Coordinates of C-alpha atoms and ligand atoms in Angstrom, one line a residue:
M1 CA 44.0 42.1 151.4
A2 CA 42.3 39.7 153.9
P3 CA 42.7 41.1 157.5
Q4 CA 45.2 39.5 159.8
T5 CA 43.9 37.5 162.8
T6 CA 44.9 39.1 165.9
T7 CA 45.4 37.1 168.8
V8 CA 44.3 38.7 172.0
P9 CA 45.5 37.1 175.4
D10 CA 43.0 34.9 176.9
R11 CA 43.6 36.6 180.5
A12 CA 42.9 39.9 179.1
L13 CA 39.7 38.6 177.3
A14 CA 38.5 37.1 180.4
G15 CA 39.1 40.3 182.3
L16 CA 37.1 42.3 179.8
R17 CA 34.1 39.8 180.0
E18 CA 34.2 40.1 183.6
D19 CA 34.3 43.8 183.8
L20 CA 31.7 44.5 181.0
G21 CA 28.0 44.7 182.0
G22 CA 27.4 44.5 178.0
E23 CA 28.5 41.9 175.8
V24 CA 31.8 40.9 174.0
Y25 CA 31.8 39.5 170.6
L26 CA 34.9 37.7 168.9
P27 CA 35.2 36.3 165.5
G28 CA 33.1 33.1 165.3
D29 CA 30.8 34.0 168.1
P30 CA 27.1 33.9 167.4
G31 CA 26.0 37.6 166.9
Y32 CA 29.5 38.7 165.8
D33 CA 28.4 39.2 162.2
E34 CA 25.4 41.1 163.1
A35 CA 27.6 43.2 165.5
R36 CA 30.1 44.1 162.6
T37 CA 27.5 45.1 160.3
I38 CA 26.9 48.6 159.6
H39 CA 24.6 50.9 157.3
N40 CA 27.0 50.9 154.4
G41 CA 26.9 47.5 152.7
M42 CA 30.4 48.2 151.0
I43 CA 32.0 48.0 154.5
D44 CA 32.7 44.3 155.4
R45 CA 35.4 44.4 158.1
R46 CA 36.4 41.8 160.7
P47 CA 37.4 43.6 164.1
A48 CA 39.2 41.5 166.6
V49 CA 36.9 42.2 169.5
I50 CA 33.5 44.1 169.8
A51 CA 32.7 45.4 173.1
Q52 CA 29.1 46.4 173.4
C53 CA 29.1 48.6 176.3
A54 CA 26.1 49.1 178.6
S55 CA 27.4 52.0 180.9
Q56 CA 29.9 54.7 181.2
A57 CA 32.0 52.2 183.2
D58 CA 31.9 49.6 180.4
V59 CA 33.2 52.3 178.0
S60 CA 36.3 53.2 180.3
N61 CA 37.0 49.4 181.0
A62 CA 36.8 48.8 177.1
I63 CA 39.2 51.6 176.3
L64 CA 41.6 50.4 179.0
F65 CA 41.3 47.0 177.7
G66 CA 42.2 48.2 174.1
R67 CA 45.1 50.2 175.4
Q68 CA 46.6 47.5 177.4
T69 CA 46.3 44.9 174.5
G70 CA 47.5 47.4 171.9
L71 CA 44.6 46.8 169.9
P72 CA 43.5 49.9 167.8
I73 CA 40.2 51.3 169.1
A74 CA 37.3 52.2 166.8
V75 CA 34.0 53.8 168.3
R76 CA 30.6 52.8 167.1
G77 CA 27.5 55.1 167.6
G78 CA 24.8 54.7 164.9
G79 CA 27.0 53.0 162.4
H80 CA 26.4 55.5 159.7
S81 CA 29.8 56.9 158.8
V82 CA 30.0 56.3 155.1
A83 CA 33.6 55.4 155.3
G84 CA 32.8 52.9 158.1
T85 CA 35.3 54.5 160.4
C86 CA 33.3 52.8 163.3
V87 CA 34.3 49.2 162.4
I88 CA 38.0 48.4 161.6
D89 CA 39.7 45.2 160.7
D90 CA 41.7 43.6 163.7
A91 CA 40.6 46.5 166.1
L92 CA 38.5 46.8 169.2
V93 CA 35.2 48.4 168.5
V94 CA 33.8 50.1 171.4
D95 CA 30.1 49.7 170.5
L96 CA 27.7 52.1 172.1
R97 CA 24.4 50.8 170.8
R98 CA 23.2 49.3 173.9
M99 CA 23.4 52.9 175.5
H100 CA 20.4 54.5 173.9
G101 CA 18.5 55.9 176.9
V102 CA 16.9 59.4 176.4
V103 CA 15.4 61.5 179.2
A104 CA 13.6 64.6 177.9
D105 CA 13.2 67.4 180.4
P106 CA 10.5 69.6 178.9
E107 CA 10.2 71.9 182.1
N108 CA 13.8 73.0 181.4
M109 CA 13.8 72.4 177.6
T110 CA 16.7 69.9 177.7
V111 CA 17.1 66.4 176.7
R112 CA 20.1 64.0 177.9
V113 CA 20.9 61.4 175.4
E114 CA 23.3 58.5 175.9
G115 CA 26.0 58.2 173.3
G116 CA 24.7 55.2 171.3
A117 CA 21.1 56.5 170.7
T118 CA 19.7 57.1 167.4
M119 CA 17.8 60.0 166.2
G120 CA 14.8 57.7 166.3
H121 CA 15.2 57.3 170.1
L122 CA 15.8 61.0 170.6
D123 CA 12.7 62.0 168.6
H124 CA 10.3 59.5 170.1
A125 CA 11.3 60.6 173.6
C126 CA 10.4 64.2 172.8
Q127 CA 7.4 64.0 170.6
P128 CA 4.9 63.6 173.4
F129 CA 5.7 66.9 174.8
H130 CA 5.5 68.8 171.5
V131 CA 9.2 69.6 171.6
A132 CA 12.1 68.6 169.4
A133 CA 15.9 68.8 169.2
V134 CA 17.5 69.7 166.0
G135 CA 17.8 66.2 164.3
G136 CA 19.0 65.4 160.9
R137 CA 16.8 64.0 158.0
V138 CA 16.5 60.3 159.0
S139 CA 15.8 58.4 162.1
T140 CA 18.7 55.9 162.1
T141 CA 21.8 57.9 162.4
G142 CA 23.5 58.0 165.8
V143 CA 23.1 61.3 167.7
G144 CA 26.6 61.1 168.9
G145 CA 28.4 61.0 165.4
F146 CA 25.8 63.4 164.0
T147 CA 25.9 66.1 166.8
L148 CA 29.7 66.1 167.3
G149 CA 30.4 66.3 163.6
G150 CA 28.0 69.4 163.4
G151 CA 24.5 68.0 162.8
S152 CA 22.5 69.3 159.9
G153 CA 18.6 68.8 159.5
W154 CA 15.3 70.1 158.6
L155 CA 15.0 72.5 161.7
E156 CA 18.6 74.0 161.3
R157 CA 17.3 77.2 159.8
K158 CA 15.1 78.0 162.6
F159 CA 17.2 76.5 165.5
G160 CA 20.7 76.3 164.3
L161 CA 23.0 73.1 163.7
A162 CA 22.6 70.4 166.3
S163 CA 25.9 71.1 167.7
D164 CA 24.8 74.8 168.4
N165 CA 22.2 73.2 170.8
L166 CA 24.8 71.1 172.6
L167 CA 24.7 72.2 176.2
A168 CA 26.9 69.6 177.9
A169 CA 28.8 66.3 177.2
D170 CA 30.3 63.6 179.4
L171 CA 33.2 61.8 177.8
I172 CA 35.6 59.0 178.5
T173 CA 39.1 60.0 177.3
A174 CA 41.7 57.8 175.9
E175 CA 43.0 57.3 179.4
G176 CA 39.7 55.8 180.4
K177 CA 39.0 58.9 182.6
H178 CA 35.7 60.7 182.8
V179 CA 35.5 64.3 181.7
H180 CA 32.5 66.7 181.9
T181 CA 32.3 69.7 179.4
D182 CA 30.0 72.6 178.8
A183 CA 30.5 76.3 178.2
E184 CA 32.1 76.8 181.7
E185 CA 34.0 73.6 182.4
N186 CA 36.6 72.6 180.1
P187 CA 35.6 75.2 177.5
E188 CA 38.2 74.4 174.9
L189 CA 36.9 70.9 174.6
F190 CA 33.4 72.1 174.6
W191 CA 34.3 74.2 171.7
A192 CA 36.0 71.4 169.9
L193 CA 33.0 69.3 170.2
H194 CA 31.4 71.5 167.9
G195 CA 32.3 69.8 164.7
G196 CA 35.5 68.1 165.8
G197 CA 33.6 64.7 165.9
G198 CA 34.9 61.7 168.0
N199 CA 38.5 62.8 168.2
F200 CA 38.6 63.6 171.8
G201 CA 37.0 60.8 173.7
V202 CA 33.8 58.8 173.6
A203 CA 30.8 60.7 174.6
T204 CA 28.7 58.8 177.0
S205 CA 26.2 61.4 177.2
L206 CA 25.0 64.7 175.4
T207 CA 22.7 67.3 176.8
L208 CA 20.8 69.1 174.1
R209 CA 18.7 72.1 174.0
L210 CA 15.0 71.5 173.1
H211 CA 12.5 73.7 171.2
E212 CA 8.8 74.0 171.1
L213 CA 7.4 72.4 167.9
P214 CA 3.6 72.3 168.0
R215 CA 3.1 72.0 164.2
M216 CA 5.2 70.7 161.3
S217 CA 4.2 70.5 157.8
I218 CA 5.7 69.5 154.4
A219 CA 5.3 70.1 150.8
M220 CA 6.8 67.1 148.8
L221 CA 6.5 67.7 145.1
F222 CA 8.0 65.6 142.3
F223 CA 8.2 66.6 138.6
L224 CA 9.3 65.1 135.3
P225 CA 12.7 66.1 135.0
D226 CA 12.4 67.9 131.8
N227 CA 11.8 71.4 133.4
G228 CA 14.3 70.7 136.1
P229 CA 16.1 74.0 135.9
E230 CA 12.9 76.0 136.3
I231 CA 11.9 73.9 139.3
V232 CA 15.3 74.3 141.1
R233 CA 15.4 78.0 140.2
T234 CA 11.9 78.5 141.5
L235 CA 13.0 76.8 144.7
R236 CA 16.1 78.8 145.0
D237 CA 14.2 82.0 144.7
L238 CA 11.7 80.9 147.2
A239 CA 14.5 80.1 149.7
A240 CA 15.8 83.7 149.3
V241 CA 12.7 85.1 150.9
A242 CA 11.5 82.2 153.0
P243 CA 11.3 82.6 156.9
D244 CA 13.6 80.4 159.1
E245 CA 10.8 78.1 159.6
V246 CA 11.2 76.8 156.0
G247 CA 14.0 74.1 155.5
G248 CA 14.3 71.6 152.6
G249 CA 15.9 71.4 149.2
A250 CA 15.7 69.6 145.8
I251 CA 16.6 66.2 144.6
Y252 CA 17.1 64.2 141.5
L253 CA 16.3 60.4 142.0
P254 CA 14.8 57.4 140.6
A255 CA 11.2 57.1 141.8
P256 CA 11.0 54.6 144.8
P257 CA 8.3 51.9 144.7
E258 CA 6.3 53.9 147.5
P259 CA 2.6 53.7 147.8
F260 CA 2.3 57.5 146.8
V261 CA 4.3 56.9 143.6
P262 CA 2.0 56.0 140.6
E263 CA 3.1 52.7 139.1
D264 CA 4.2 54.1 135.8
L265 CA 6.5 56.3 137.6
V266 CA 8.4 53.9 139.6
G267 CA 12.0 53.8 138.7
K268 CA 11.7 56.7 136.5
L269 CA 13.9 59.6 137.0
L270 CA 12.2 62.5 139.0
C271 CA 13.1 66.0 140.2
G272 CA 11.7 66.5 143.5
T273 CA 11.6 69.3 146.1
L274 CA 10.8 69.0 149.6
F275 CA 9.9 72.2 151.7
T276 CA 9.6 71.6 155.4
Y277 CA 7.8 74.2 157.7
A278 CA 7.9 74.5 161.5
G279 CA 4.3 75.6 161.4
P280 CA 0.8 74.8 159.9
V281 CA 0.2 73.4 156.5
E282 CA -2.1 76.5 155.4
E283 CA 0.8 78.9 155.6
L284 CA 3.3 76.4 154.0
R285 CA 0.7 76.0 151.0
E286 CA 0.8 79.6 150.3
M287 CA 4.6 79.8 150.4
A288 CA 5.1 76.9 148.1
A289 CA 2.6 78.3 145.6
P290 CA 5.0 79.1 142.9
L291 CA 6.1 75.5 143.0
L292 CA 2.7 74.0 143.1
A293 CA 2.1 76.1 140.0
L294 CA 4.7 74.1 138.1
K295 CA 2.3 71.2 138.0
P296 CA 3.9 68.3 140.0
V297 CA 3.1 65.0 139.0
I298 CA 3.0 63.9 142.7
E299 CA 2.0 66.5 145.2
I300 CA 1.9 65.7 149.1
V301 CA 1.2 68.9 151.1
T302 CA 0.2 68.0 154.6
D303 CA 0.7 68.4 158.5
I304 CA 3.1 65.9 159.7
P305 CA 4.4 65.0 163.2
Y306 CA 8.2 65.6 163.3
V307 CA 8.9 62.1 164.4
E308 CA 7.2 60.8 161.3
L309 CA 8.9 63.2 159.1
Q310 CA 12.2 62.1 160.6
S311 CA 11.8 58.5 159.4
M312 CA 9.9 59.2 156.2
L313 CA 13.1 59.2 154.2
D314 CA 15.0 56.2 156.0
D315 CA 16.9 54.0 153.6
P316 CA 17.1 50.3 154.3
P317 CA 20.6 49.3 155.7
G318 CA 23.0 47.2 153.7
L319 CA 22.9 49.2 150.3
R320 CA 26.3 50.4 148.9
N321 CA 26.9 53.9 149.7
Y322 CA 29.3 56.5 148.6
W323 CA 28.8 60.4 148.9
S324 CA 30.4 63.6 149.3
A325 CA 29.4 67.4 149.6
E326 CA 30.3 70.8 148.4
Y327 CA 29.2 74.0 150.2
L328 CA 28.4 76.9 147.7
T329 CA 28.8 80.6 148.1
A330 CA 26.3 81.2 145.4
F331 CA 23.9 79.3 143.3
P332 CA 23.4 81.3 139.9
D333 CA 21.7 80.1 136.9
E334 CA 24.9 78.5 135.5
A335 CA 25.0 76.3 138.5
V336 CA 21.6 75.4 138.4
E337 CA 21.8 74.1 134.7
L338 CA 24.9 72.1 135.7
F339 CA 23.3 70.6 138.8
C340 CA 20.3 69.6 136.7
E341 CA 22.0 68.3 133.7
R342 CA 24.1 66.1 136.0
G343 CA 20.8 64.9 137.7
T344 CA 19.5 64.0 134.2
R345 CA 22.7 61.7 133.5
M346 CA 22.4 59.8 136.7
P347 CA 23.5 56.1 136.3
M348 CA 20.4 54.3 136.5
P349 CA 18.9 52.2 138.0
A350 CA 20.9 52.7 141.1
A351 CA 19.2 54.6 143.8
I352 CA 21.5 57.6 143.5
Q353 CA 20.3 60.8 144.8
Q354 CA 21.6 64.2 143.9
V355 CA 20.4 66.4 146.8
L356 CA 20.6 70.4 147.1
F357 CA 20.0 71.7 150.6
M358 CA 18.8 75.1 151.5
M359 CA 21.1 76.5 154.1
G360 CA 21.1 80.1 155.4
G361 CA 18.8 81.2 158.4
Q362 CA 20.3 80.4 161.7
V363 CA 22.9 78.1 160.4
A364 CA 24.5 81.2 158.7
A365 CA 23.5 83.6 161.3
G366 CA 24.2 81.3 164.2
P367 CA 27.5 81.2 166.4
S368 CA 30.6 81.9 164.1
Q369 CA 33.2 80.8 166.8
Y370 CA 32.9 77.2 166.2
P371 CA 35.3 75.3 163.7
Q372 CA 32.5 75.1 160.9
P373 CA 33.4 77.6 158.3
W374 CA 31.1 75.8 155.7
R375 CA 28.0 77.0 157.7
T376 CA 28.0 80.4 155.9
A377 CA 27.2 78.8 152.5
P378 CA 23.7 79.6 151.2
W379 CA 23.5 76.1 149.4
A380 CA 24.9 72.7 150.0
V381 CA 25.1 70.1 147.1
H382 CA 25.3 66.4 148.4
P383 CA 25.6 63.8 145.8
F384 CA 24.3 60.6 147.7
A385 CA 24.9 57.4 145.8
T386 CA 23.3 54.3 147.1
W387 CA 23.1 51.1 145.0
E388 CA 23.0 47.3 145.1
D389 CA 25.1 45.8 142.5
P390 CA 28.8 46.0 143.1
A391 CA 29.4 46.2 139.4
L392 CA 28.1 49.7 139.6
D393 CA 30.6 50.7 142.2
E394 CA 33.0 52.7 139.7
R395 CA 30.2 54.4 137.9
A396 CA 28.5 55.5 141.1
R397 CA 31.7 56.8 142.7
Q398 CA 32.7 58.6 139.5
W399 CA 29.3 60.2 139.4
V400 CA 29.6 61.6 142.8
R401 CA 33.1 63.0 141.9
D402 CA 31.6 64.3 138.7
V403 CA 29.0 66.4 140.8
R404 CA 31.7 67.9 142.9
T405 CA 33.7 69.0 139.7
D406 CA 30.4 70.6 138.5
V407 CA 30.0 72.9 141.2
K408 CA 33.6 73.5 142.1
P409 CA 33.5 77.1 140.7
W410 CA 31.2 78.1 143.5
A411 CA 32.4 75.8 146.3
L412 CA 34.1 76.8 149.5
E413 CA 37.2 75.1 150.4
A414 CA 35.5 73.9 153.6
T415 CA 32.7 71.1 153.6
Y416 CA 30.6 69.5 156.2
L417 CA 32.8 66.3 157.1
N418 CA 29.8 64.3 158.1
F419 CA 28.7 64.2 154.5
T420 CA 31.9 62.9 153.3
G421 CA 34.0 59.7 153.4
A422 CA 37.8 59.6 153.5
E423 CA 38.8 62.4 151.1
G424 CA 42.3 63.0 152.5
D425 CA 44.0 64.9 155.2
Q426 CA 44.1 68.3 153.4
R427 CA 40.1 68.1 153.1
V428 CA 39.9 67.8 156.8
V429 CA 42.2 70.7 157.5
S430 CA 40.4 72.9 154.9
S431 CA 37.0 72.0 156.3
F432 CA 37.9 73.2 159.7
G433 CA 40.0 76.1 158.3
E434 CA 43.7 76.3 159.1
E435 CA 43.4 78.4 162.3
N436 CA 40.7 76.4 163.6
Y437 CA 42.5 73.1 162.8
R438 CA 45.6 74.3 164.8
R439 CA 43.3 75.0 167.8
L440 CA 41.6 71.6 167.5
A441 CA 45.0 69.9 167.2
A442 CA 46.0 71.6 170.6
V443 CA 43.0 70.2 172.2
K444 CA 43.3 66.8 170.7
A445 CA 47.0 66.9 172.2
A446 CA 45.4 67.8 175.6
Y447 CA 42.9 64.9 175.6
D448 CA 44.4 62.2 173.2
P449 CA 48.0 63.0 172.8
D450 CA 48.5 59.2 171.4
N451 CA 45.7 59.7 168.7
V452 CA 44.1 56.6 170.2
F453 CA 40.8 58.0 168.7
R454 CA 42.0 58.1 165.0
F455 CA 39.3 56.3 163.0
N456 CA 37.4 59.4 162.3
H457 CA 37.9 62.7 160.2
N458 CA 41.2 62.8 162.1
I459 CA 42.8 65.6 163.9
V460 CA 46.3 65.0 164.3
P461 CA 47.4 66.1 168.0
A462 CA 49.8 69.0 168.0
A463 CA 53.4 68.3 168.6
A464 CA 54.3 68.8 172.5
Ligands
FAD501 C1 21.4 57.4 155.6 C2 22.2 58.5 156.2 C3 21.5 59.7 156.5 C4 22.2 60.9 157.0 N1 21.6 62.0 157.2 C5 22.3 63.1 157.8 C6 21.6 64.2 157.9 O1 20.4 64.5 157.6 N2 22.4 65.2 158.7 C7 23.6 65.1 159.0 O2 24.1 66.1 159.6 N3 24.3 63.9 158.8 C8 23.7 62.9 158.1 N4 24.2 61.7 158.0 C9 25.5 61.7 158.4 C10 25.9 61.5 159.8 O3 25.7 62.4 160.5 C11 27.3 60.9 159.9 O4 27.6 59.6 159.1 C12 27.5 60.5 161.3 O5 29.0 60.3 161.6 C13 26.9 59.3 161.8 O6 27.1 58.9 163.2 P1 26.7 57.6 163.7 O7 27.0 57.6 165.2 O8 25.6 57.0 163.2 O9 27.9 56.8 162.9 P2 29.0 55.8 163.4 O10 29.7 55.3 162.1 O11 28.8 54.9 164.4 O12 30.1 56.9 164.0 C14 30.9 57.7 163.2 C15 32.0 58.2 163.9 O13 31.5 59.2 164.9 C16 32.2 59.1 166.1 N5 31.2 58.7 167.1 C17 29.9 58.2 167.2 N6 29.4 58.2 168.2 C18 30.2 58.8 169.2 C19 30.2 59.0 170.4 N7 29.1 58.7 171.3 N8 31.3 59.6 171.1 C20 32.3 59.9 170.3 N9 32.5 59.7 169.1 C21 31.2 59.1 168.5 C22 33.3 58.1 165.8 O14 34.5 58.7 165.6 C23 32.7 57.2 164.7 O15 33.9 56.8 164.0 C24 23.6 60.7 157.5 C25 24.2 59.3 157.3 C26 23.5 58.4 156.6 C27 24.1 57.1 156.4

């Protein structure tokens, strides 16, 4: 259905333009279409107003404008939520992209990140000091949505989830007010920000813990898919004894047209493994020896600056996206067989990827008080479908659902919501756990009783 065209009173708009240091875009304005475009090419929505904020004051003014005009309010950071919760038809988008400043403080091993910074902004600000924050696995996601949702990446087994490394945050609430939170100040809010996402306010800045990261290396190996189960079992058995410095996983994917892929393999289905190691390549090579012995058709074993690793897997924007995830209590041979069989039946030529992430380490051993029950899982399966042709929409979505069904016997009820789209209210409750959800709903009622921030994995405010 075509979106309605919302009329916003001219006086209110004029006031917003005057108040905002950033930019305001309305339908028809030059720049409006660029401003409403997000990573997932399936999302084609037309907000009533896009307020590109340049400061904390802008965020407050924009929220108050939304409340006064009655426009629903969506919040945009890096624009990477698969369901496109950051851009909504006929809504006000509070767009944080102009607020991407990052100040690293290597003496105190902290970094302060503005609410619209991407992982790339963060990593580039840290790299010169050989320190890193726990990031994800690409450079283009927003630090805000990523961290507040949990934050899972290559370094998590060594340093915990990104949210475990959250030290403080500044938020603008649904009332347009500023609130600071850390372990001492507003501790319930601080607790809720460890997985509860953008439910409680707009984070204009986050302070994160930094870690020394003098060396980083990878073993990226691709195999023909025929002996996929042997490769995945070998990876699984290596992970069971790997030190926390190791991260990574396995993937089935059509070989991309990258310089390191021989021409005759481009577009063919491959089974790959990526081992990341927070240490030197010589040590990594030893650890990866059982995989190297399986004769990969592509073998890249090298030292790599962290910042380079973080952008190595960046997808171009605009592809159609649909994904989900299941967190597994175990990954026995039977699950490996199902995982690999599904991989070989991937609808080609879509660039669909079936990913398996090694968990454990400091994710499982880290703080258990936060609303992230999925973190105890030793493995995560993350079917990640990206494709170009709309004619493939239903096949791609069905394939993602089939992967979920395959691994259901081993799946926790809880999943990491940042890896999912809109999968229903019950999925949100079970991903936090019922007790955590009740506590989150109480925090929501304290900071956003009218559920202004509802375009997200929504936590419904507890009744008064
Ligand atoms: C290509 C790709 C790779 C990814 N890789 C990883 C990965 O390796 N690890 C991982 O954990 N996740 C990963 N994700 C998932 C990602 O973490 C989530 O989609 C996350 O929500 C993206 O945040 P964003 O700010 O980019 O998105 P947006 O769509 O801008 O925001 C999503 C939601 O987050 C909230 N939000 C964003 N910024 C703020 C803020 N400053 N204050 C308050 N609320 C805010 C809003 O509710 C918004 O609706 C990936 C996603 C993509 C598309």
